[in-house]
Structures are given as structure tokens and as C-alpha cells.
PDB file of C-alpha atoms in Angstrom:
ATOM      1  CA  MET U   1      34.708  69.800  24.637  1.00 65.00           C
ATOM      2  CA  TYR U   2      32.405  72.759  24.796  1.00 75.00           C
ATOM      3  CA  ALA U   3      34.370  74.510  22.070  1.00 75.00           C
ATOM      4  CA  ALA U   4      34.161  71.473  19.785  1.00 75.00           C
ATOM      5  CA  ARG U   5      30.434  71.318  20.291  1.00 77.00           C
ATOM      6  CA  GLN U   6      30.044  74.970  19.328  1.00 80.00           C
ATOM      7  CA  ARG U   7      32.029  74.496  16.134  1.00 79.00           C
ATOM      8  CA  VAL U   8      29.870  71.537  15.112  1.00 75.00           C
ATOM      9  CA  CYS U   9      26.705  73.529  15.723  1.00 70.00           C
ATOM     10  CA  ARG U  10      27.965  76.435  13.593  1.00 76.00           C
ATOM     11  CA  ALA U  11      28.971  74.090  10.790  1.00 72.00           C
ATOM     12  CA  ALA U  12      25.543  72.473  10.893  1.00 70.00           C
ATOM     13  CA  CYS U  13      23.819  75.847  10.702  1.00 70.00           C
ATOM     14  CA  GLN U  14      25.804  76.824   7.655  1.00 72.00           C
ATOM     15  CA  LEU U  15      24.818  73.703   5.700  1.00 70.00           C
ATOM     16  CA  PRO U  16      22.142  74.378   3.091  1.00 69.00           C
ATOM     17  CA  ARG U  17      18.743  73.064   4.033  1.00 68.00           C
ATOM     18  CA  THR U  18      16.468  71.349   1.560  1.00 68.00           C
ATOM     19  CA  ALA U  19      12.997  72.658   1.265  1.00 65.00           C
ATOM     20  CA  ARG U  20      10.216  70.408   2.491  1.00 64.00           C
ATOM     21  CA  THR U  21       7.600  69.321  -0.008  1.00 64.00           C
ATOM     22  CA  TYR U  22       4.156  68.102   0.836  1.00 64.00           C
ATOM     23  CA  ALA U  23       1.879  65.938  -1.235  1.00 62.00           C
ATOM     24  CA  SER U  24      -0.824  68.607  -1.087  1.00 62.00           C
ATOM     25  CA  ASP U  25       1.537  71.027  -2.794  1.00 58.00           C
ATOM     26  CA  ALA U  26       1.912  68.880  -5.926  1.00 60.00           C
ATOM     27  CA  HIS U  27      -0.406  69.704  -8.756  1.00 65.00           C
ATOM     28  CA  HIS U  28      -1.774  66.507 -10.265  1.00 65.00           C
ATOM     29  CA  LYS U  29      -4.186  66.018 -13.067  1.00 73.00           C
ATOM     30  CA  PRO U  30      -7.487  64.555 -12.008  1.00 73.00           C
ATOM     31  CA  ALA U  31      -7.778  60.817 -12.499  1.00 74.00           C
ATOM     32  CA  ALA U  32      -9.363  59.646 -15.723  1.00 78.00           C
ATOM     33  CA  PRO U  33     -12.773  58.042 -15.364  1.00 80.00           C
ATOM     34  CA  VAL U  34     -12.464  54.280 -14.935  1.00 79.00           C
ATOM     35  CA  ASN U  35     -14.971  51.788 -16.231  1.00 80.00           C
ATOM     36  CA  GLU U  36     -15.767  49.864 -13.057  1.00 79.00           C
ATOM     37  CA  SER U  37     -17.310  46.411 -13.279  1.00 79.00           C
ATOM     38  CA  PHE U  38     -18.891  44.211 -10.682  1.00 80.00           C
ATOM     39  CA  GLY U  39     -16.393  42.882  -8.157  1.00 84.00           C
ATOM     40  CA  THR U  40     -15.456  39.221  -7.765  1.00 88.00           C
ATOM     41  CA  GLY U  41     -17.577  39.006  -4.613  1.00 90.00           C
ATOM     42  CA  SER U  42     -20.770  39.939  -6.408  1.00 90.00           C
ATOM     43  CA  ILE U  43     -19.984  37.536  -9.288  1.00 91.00           C
ATOM     44  CA  ALA U  44     -19.330  34.737  -6.779  1.00 94.00           C
ATOM     45  CA  ALA U  45     -22.633  35.465  -5.007  1.00 94.00           C
ATOM     46  CA  VAL U  46     -24.596  35.246  -8.267  1.00 94.00           C
ATOM     47  CA  ALA U  47     -22.765  32.011  -9.228  1.00 95.00           C
ATOM     48  CA  ALA U  48     -23.538  30.513  -5.806  1.00 96.00           C
ATOM     49  CA  PHE U  49     -27.209  31.373  -6.226  1.00 95.00           C
ATOM     50  CA  PHE U  50     -27.415  29.643  -9.621  1.00 95.00           C
ATOM     51  CA  ALA U  51     -25.429  26.645  -8.367  1.00 94.00           C
ATOM     52  CA  ALA U  52     -27.806  26.216  -5.410  1.00 93.00           C
ATOM     53  CA  ALA U  53     -30.794  26.447  -7.763  1.00 92.00           C
ATOM     54  CA  ALA U  54     -29.246  23.775 -10.034  1.00 88.00           C
ATOM     55  CA  VAL U  55     -28.558  21.450  -7.096  1.00 84.00           C
ATOM     56  CA  PHE U  56     -32.129  21.705  -5.823  1.00 83.00           C
ATOM     57  CA  THR U  57     -33.648  21.128  -9.262  1.00 82.00           C
ATOM     58  CA  LEU U  58     -31.406  18.100  -9.956  1.00 79.00           C
ATOM     59  CA  LYS U  59     -31.882  16.417  -6.575  1.00 80.00           C
ATOM     60  CA  PRO U  60     -33.583  13.013  -6.830  1.00 79.00           C
ATOM     61  CA  ALA U  61     -37.166  12.478  -5.874  1.00 80.00           C
ATOM     62  CA  PRO U  62     -37.908  10.732  -2.554  1.00 83.00           C
ATOM     63  CA  GLY U  63     -37.162   7.030  -2.867  1.00 81.00           C
ATOM     64  CA  GLU U  64     -34.749   7.448  -5.778  1.00 83.00           C
ATOM     65  CA  GLU U  65     -30.974   7.207  -5.631  1.00 81.00           C
ATOM     66  CA  SER U  66     -28.859  10.095  -6.891  1.00 80.00           C
ATOM     67  CA  ALA U  67     -26.338   9.668  -9.674  1.00 77.00           C
ATOM     68  CA  VAL U  68     -23.433  10.507  -7.383  1.00 79.00           C
ATOM     69  CA  SER U  69     -24.373   7.973  -4.704  1.00 82.00           C
ATOM     70  CA  SER U  70     -25.025   5.263  -7.307  1.00 82.00           C
ATOM     71  CA  MET U  71     -21.548   5.873  -8.751  1.00 84.00           C
ATOM     72  CA  ILE U  72     -19.996   5.641  -5.272  1.00 85.00           C
ATOM     73  CA  ASN U  73     -21.940   2.445  -4.469  1.00 82.00           C
ATOM     74  CA  LYS U  74     -20.772   0.872  -7.724  1.00 80.00           C
ATOM     75  CA  TYR U  75     -17.124   1.010  -6.567  1.00 81.00           C
ATOM     76  CA  ARG U  76     -17.683   0.342  -2.847  1.00 82.00           C
ATOM     77  CA  SER U  77     -17.281  -3.233  -1.608  1.00 77.00           C
ATOM     78  CA  ARG U  78     -20.126  -4.820   0.304  1.00 81.00           C
ATOM     79  CA  ALA U  79     -20.085  -7.483   2.991  1.00 83.00           C
ATOM     80  CA  GLU U  80     -22.341  -9.752   0.909  1.00 85.00           C
ATOM     81  CA  ASP U  81     -19.890  -9.677  -2.007  1.00 86.00           C
ATOM     82  CA  TRP U  82     -17.003 -10.569   0.298  1.00 88.00           C
ATOM     83  CA  ALA U  83     -18.991 -13.399   1.885  1.00 91.00           C
ATOM     84  CA  GLU U  84     -19.798 -14.863  -1.538  1.00 92.00           C
ATOM     85  CA  THR U  85     -16.170 -14.573  -2.672  1.00 93.00           C
ATOM     86  CA  ASN U  86     -14.895 -16.191   0.522  1.00 94.00           C
ATOM     87  CA  ALA U  87     -17.396 -19.045   0.207  1.00 95.00           C
ATOM     88  CA  LEU U  88     -16.228 -19.732  -3.360  1.00 95.00           C
ATOM     89  CA  HIS U  89     -12.583 -19.687  -2.291  1.00 95.00           C
ATOM     90  CA  THR U  90     -13.287 -22.068   0.598  1.00 94.00           C
ATOM     91  CA  LYS U  91     -15.135 -24.466  -1.684  1.00 94.00           C
ATOM     92  CA  ALA U  92     -12.301 -24.388  -4.246  1.00 95.00           C
ATOM     93  CA  ALA U  93      -9.667 -25.024  -1.537  1.00 93.00           C
ATOM     94  CA  GLU U  94     -11.659 -27.981  -0.147  1.00 92.00           C
ATOM     95  CA  GLN U  95     -12.022 -29.476  -3.625  1.00 93.00           C
ATOM     96  CA  ALA U  96      -8.301 -29.043  -4.289  1.00 91.00           C
ATOM     97  CA  GLY U  97      -7.465 -30.772  -1.000  1.00 87.00           C
ATOM     98  CA  PHE U  98      -9.812 -33.642  -1.818  1.00 87.00           C
ATOM     99  CA  ASP U  99      -8.278 -34.076  -5.283  1.00 85.00           C
ATOM    100  CA  ARG U 100      -4.738 -33.983  -3.935  1.00 84.00           C
ATOM    101  CA  ASN U 101      -5.577 -36.546  -1.259  1.00 79.00           C
ATOM    102  CA  LEU U 102      -7.217 -38.765  -3.894  1.00 78.00           C
ATOM    103  CA  PHE U 103      -4.226 -38.754  -6.236  1.00 77.00           C
ATOM    104  CA  GLU U 104      -1.478 -38.963  -3.614  1.00 72.00           C
ATOM    105  CA  ASN U 105      -2.988 -41.783  -1.568  1.00 71.00           C
ATOM    106  CA  ALA U 106      -4.193 -43.961  -4.427  1.00 69.00           C
ATOM    107  CA  SER U 107      -1.336 -46.442  -3.956  1.00 67.00           C
ATOM    108  CA  ASN U 108       0.978 -46.535  -0.964  1.00 63.00           C
ATOM    109  CA  LYS U 109       3.446 -48.975  -2.522  1.00 63.00           C
ATOM    110  CA  HIS U 110       4.828 -46.530  -5.080  1.00 60.00           C
ATOM    111  CA  ARG U 111       4.557 -43.442  -3.011  1.00 59.00           C
ATOM    112  CA  TYR U 112       7.737 -41.390  -2.916  1.00 61.00           C
ATOM    113  CA  VAL U 113       8.827 -39.929   0.379  1.00 58.00           C
ATOM    114  CA  ASN U 114       9.868 -36.463  -0.593  1.00 63.00           C
ATOM    115  CA  VAL U 115      13.048 -35.383   1.065  1.00 63.00           C
ATOM    116  CA  THR U 116      12.919 -31.949  -0.483  1.00 67.00           C
ATOM    117  CA  TYR U 117      16.657 -31.557  -0.581  1.00 66.00           C
ATOM    118  CA  PRO U 118      18.914 -34.259   0.800  1.00 63.00           C
ATOM    119  CA  GLU U 119      21.579 -31.661   1.520  1.00 61.00           C
ATOM    120  CA  ALA U 120      19.479 -30.710   4.539  1.00 64.00           C
ATOM    121  CA  PHE U 121      21.358 -33.457   6.387  1.00 59.00           C
ATOM    122  CA  GLN U 122      24.529 -31.466   5.877  1.00 62.00           C
ATOM    123  CA  SER U 123      23.086 -28.000   6.114  1.00 65.00           C
ATOM    124  CA  HIS U 124      25.703 -25.295   6.420  1.00 65.00           C
ATOM    125  CA  ALA U 125      26.747 -22.085   4.727  1.00 66.00           C
ATOM    126  CA  PRO U 126      27.610 -22.572   1.039  1.00 65.00           C
ATOM    127  CA  ARG U 127      30.889 -20.628   1.280  1.00 70.00           C
ATOM    128  CA  ASN U 128      34.409 -22.004   1.215  1.00 67.00           C
ATOM    129  CA  ILE U 129      33.370 -25.558   0.337  1.00 67.00           C
ATOM    130  CA  GLN U 130      36.305 -27.524  -1.001  1.00 68.00           C
ATOM    131  CA  ALA U 131      35.906 -30.003  -3.822  1.00 65.00           C
ATOM    132  CA  GLY U 132      34.879 -33.434  -2.523  1.00 67.00           C
ATOM    133  CA  GLN U 133      33.811 -32.128   0.874  1.00 69.00           C
ATOM    134  CA  LEU U 134      30.105 -32.928   0.436  1.00 69.00           C
ATOM    135  CA  VAL U 135      29.189 -36.586   0.824  1.00 74.00           C
ATOM    136  CA  ASN U 136      26.858 -38.428  -1.553  1.00 78.00           C
ATOM    137  CA  LEU U 137      23.659 -39.028   0.403  1.00 78.00           C
ATOM    138  CA  ASP U 138      21.733 -41.266  -2.002  1.00 83.00           C
ATOM    139  CA  HIS U 139      22.029 -44.182   0.433  1.00 87.00           C
ATOM    140  CA  VAL U 140      20.382 -42.052   3.151  1.00 85.00           C
ATOM    141  CA  VAL U 141      17.439 -41.236   0.873  1.00 84.00           C
ATOM    142  CA  GLU U 142      17.050 -44.928  -0.033  1.00 88.00           C
ATOM    143  CA  HIS U 143      17.091 -45.840   3.670  1.00 91.00           C
ATOM    144  CA  TYR U 144      14.201 -43.502   4.427  1.00 89.00           C
ATOM    145  CA  LYS U 145      12.250 -44.776   1.403  1.00 89.00           C
ATOM    146  CA  LYS U 146      12.564 -48.311   2.734  1.00 91.00           C
ATOM    147  CA  GLU U 147      11.530 -47.185   6.218  1.00 91.00           C
ATOM    148  CA  HIS U 148       8.443 -45.557   4.740  1.00 91.00           C
ATOM    149  CA  LEU U 149       7.472 -48.693   2.787  1.00 92.00           C
ATOM    150  CA  LYS U 150       7.881 -50.854   5.912  1.00 93.00           C
ATOM    151  CA  ASP U 151       5.720 -48.440   7.880  1.00 92.00           C
ATOM    152  CA  GLU U 152       3.023 -48.507   5.171  1.00 91.00           C
ATOM    153  CA  GLU U 153       3.004 -52.315   5.088  1.00 92.00           C
ATOM    154  CA  ARG U 154       2.643 -52.404   8.879  1.00 93.00           C
ATOM    155  CA  LYS U 155      -0.312 -50.002   8.700  1.00 91.00           C
ATOM    156  CA  ALA U 156      -1.924 -52.080   5.933  1.00 91.00           C
ATOM    157  CA  LYS U 157      -1.621 -55.269   8.064  1.00 92.00           C
ATOM    158  CA  ILE U 158      -3.243 -53.547  11.047  1.00 91.00           C
ATOM    159  CA  LEU U 159      -6.136 -52.334   8.868  1.00 88.00           C
ATOM    160  CA  ALA U 160      -6.565 -55.831   7.350  1.00 89.00           C
ATOM    161  CA  GLU U 161      -6.720 -57.407  10.814  1.00 91.00           C
ATOM    162  CA  GLN U 162      -9.365 -54.919  11.968  1.00 87.00           C
ATOM    163  CA  ASN U 163     -11.646 -55.762   9.030  1.00 74.00           C
TER     164      ASN U 163
END
């Protein structure tokens, strides 16, 4: 192993070495004069100064409202506006209820008992229904109409007896 090491060292010594170069050894031309301007920091400082001066000259006098705050207030909702809107909606709903009660209870004799959909008596999933499976329920609707008219006549008799 010692012999192999010696051979490697001799081979390494015989290899040509490159010469080292240093940056100080290079001969460069001097840099051309550059036209330097103000940096971005100095331009930003001058712009900030003029912006601050503009803000202080445009600020509203005491007791006045600025243009920015008046624009914000124009689009902001206020509690008074909501109270007025809610009062109008309540009044309209009460009037609608009064009108509906007036028209629906004008005559109890011809009042229709609304069974919204008579199929509710046979409510089930609408799949796999064979022809003729659903029963005609007109007689059920007529029965409940008659029950309603009897009930209304009974109520009318009670009111007539009280007066």
C-alpha cells in the first residue's frame, strides 16, 4: 500500500499546474463617469412632504365634514333609516292582513274550504304507480265542504242567540 501511495504522489507531482491569477493582477480600464441621479428614497421623501402639505391644506375647517367622510356616510346605513323602513313594512303587512280578512270573511256561505291538494289523503312516493291505483277523492272534498258549512251555520246561530 505504501508503494501505491508513492506512485500516486509522483504522478501528481508530474501533472502540470495552472498558474493562479488574482483580480489585482488584471489590468482594467477605469470606469466611465456615470450620471447619478437622486435615489428613489430621496424622491419618496420629497413626495411624502408634498403629500402631507396637500393633506393639511385640504383638511376641512372645524365643524365641517370632509369630502371623504361625507361620501362614506352617503353609503352607510343608519338605524333611523332602518326603523323607518321597518315601520313602513309593518304598516303595509297590517293593511294587507286587514284587506285579506275583509274579502275572505265577507260571506261564510260561499266560502271554499281549501284542501290544497286532495292527494294529501293518499300521500306516498310518486314512483311505480300503476294505472287506476289512485282513487278519485272528490267525494271526500265535498264531505269536508259540507262539514265546514254546518260548522259555520252553528257558529252563526250561537252569535245570533248572544245578540
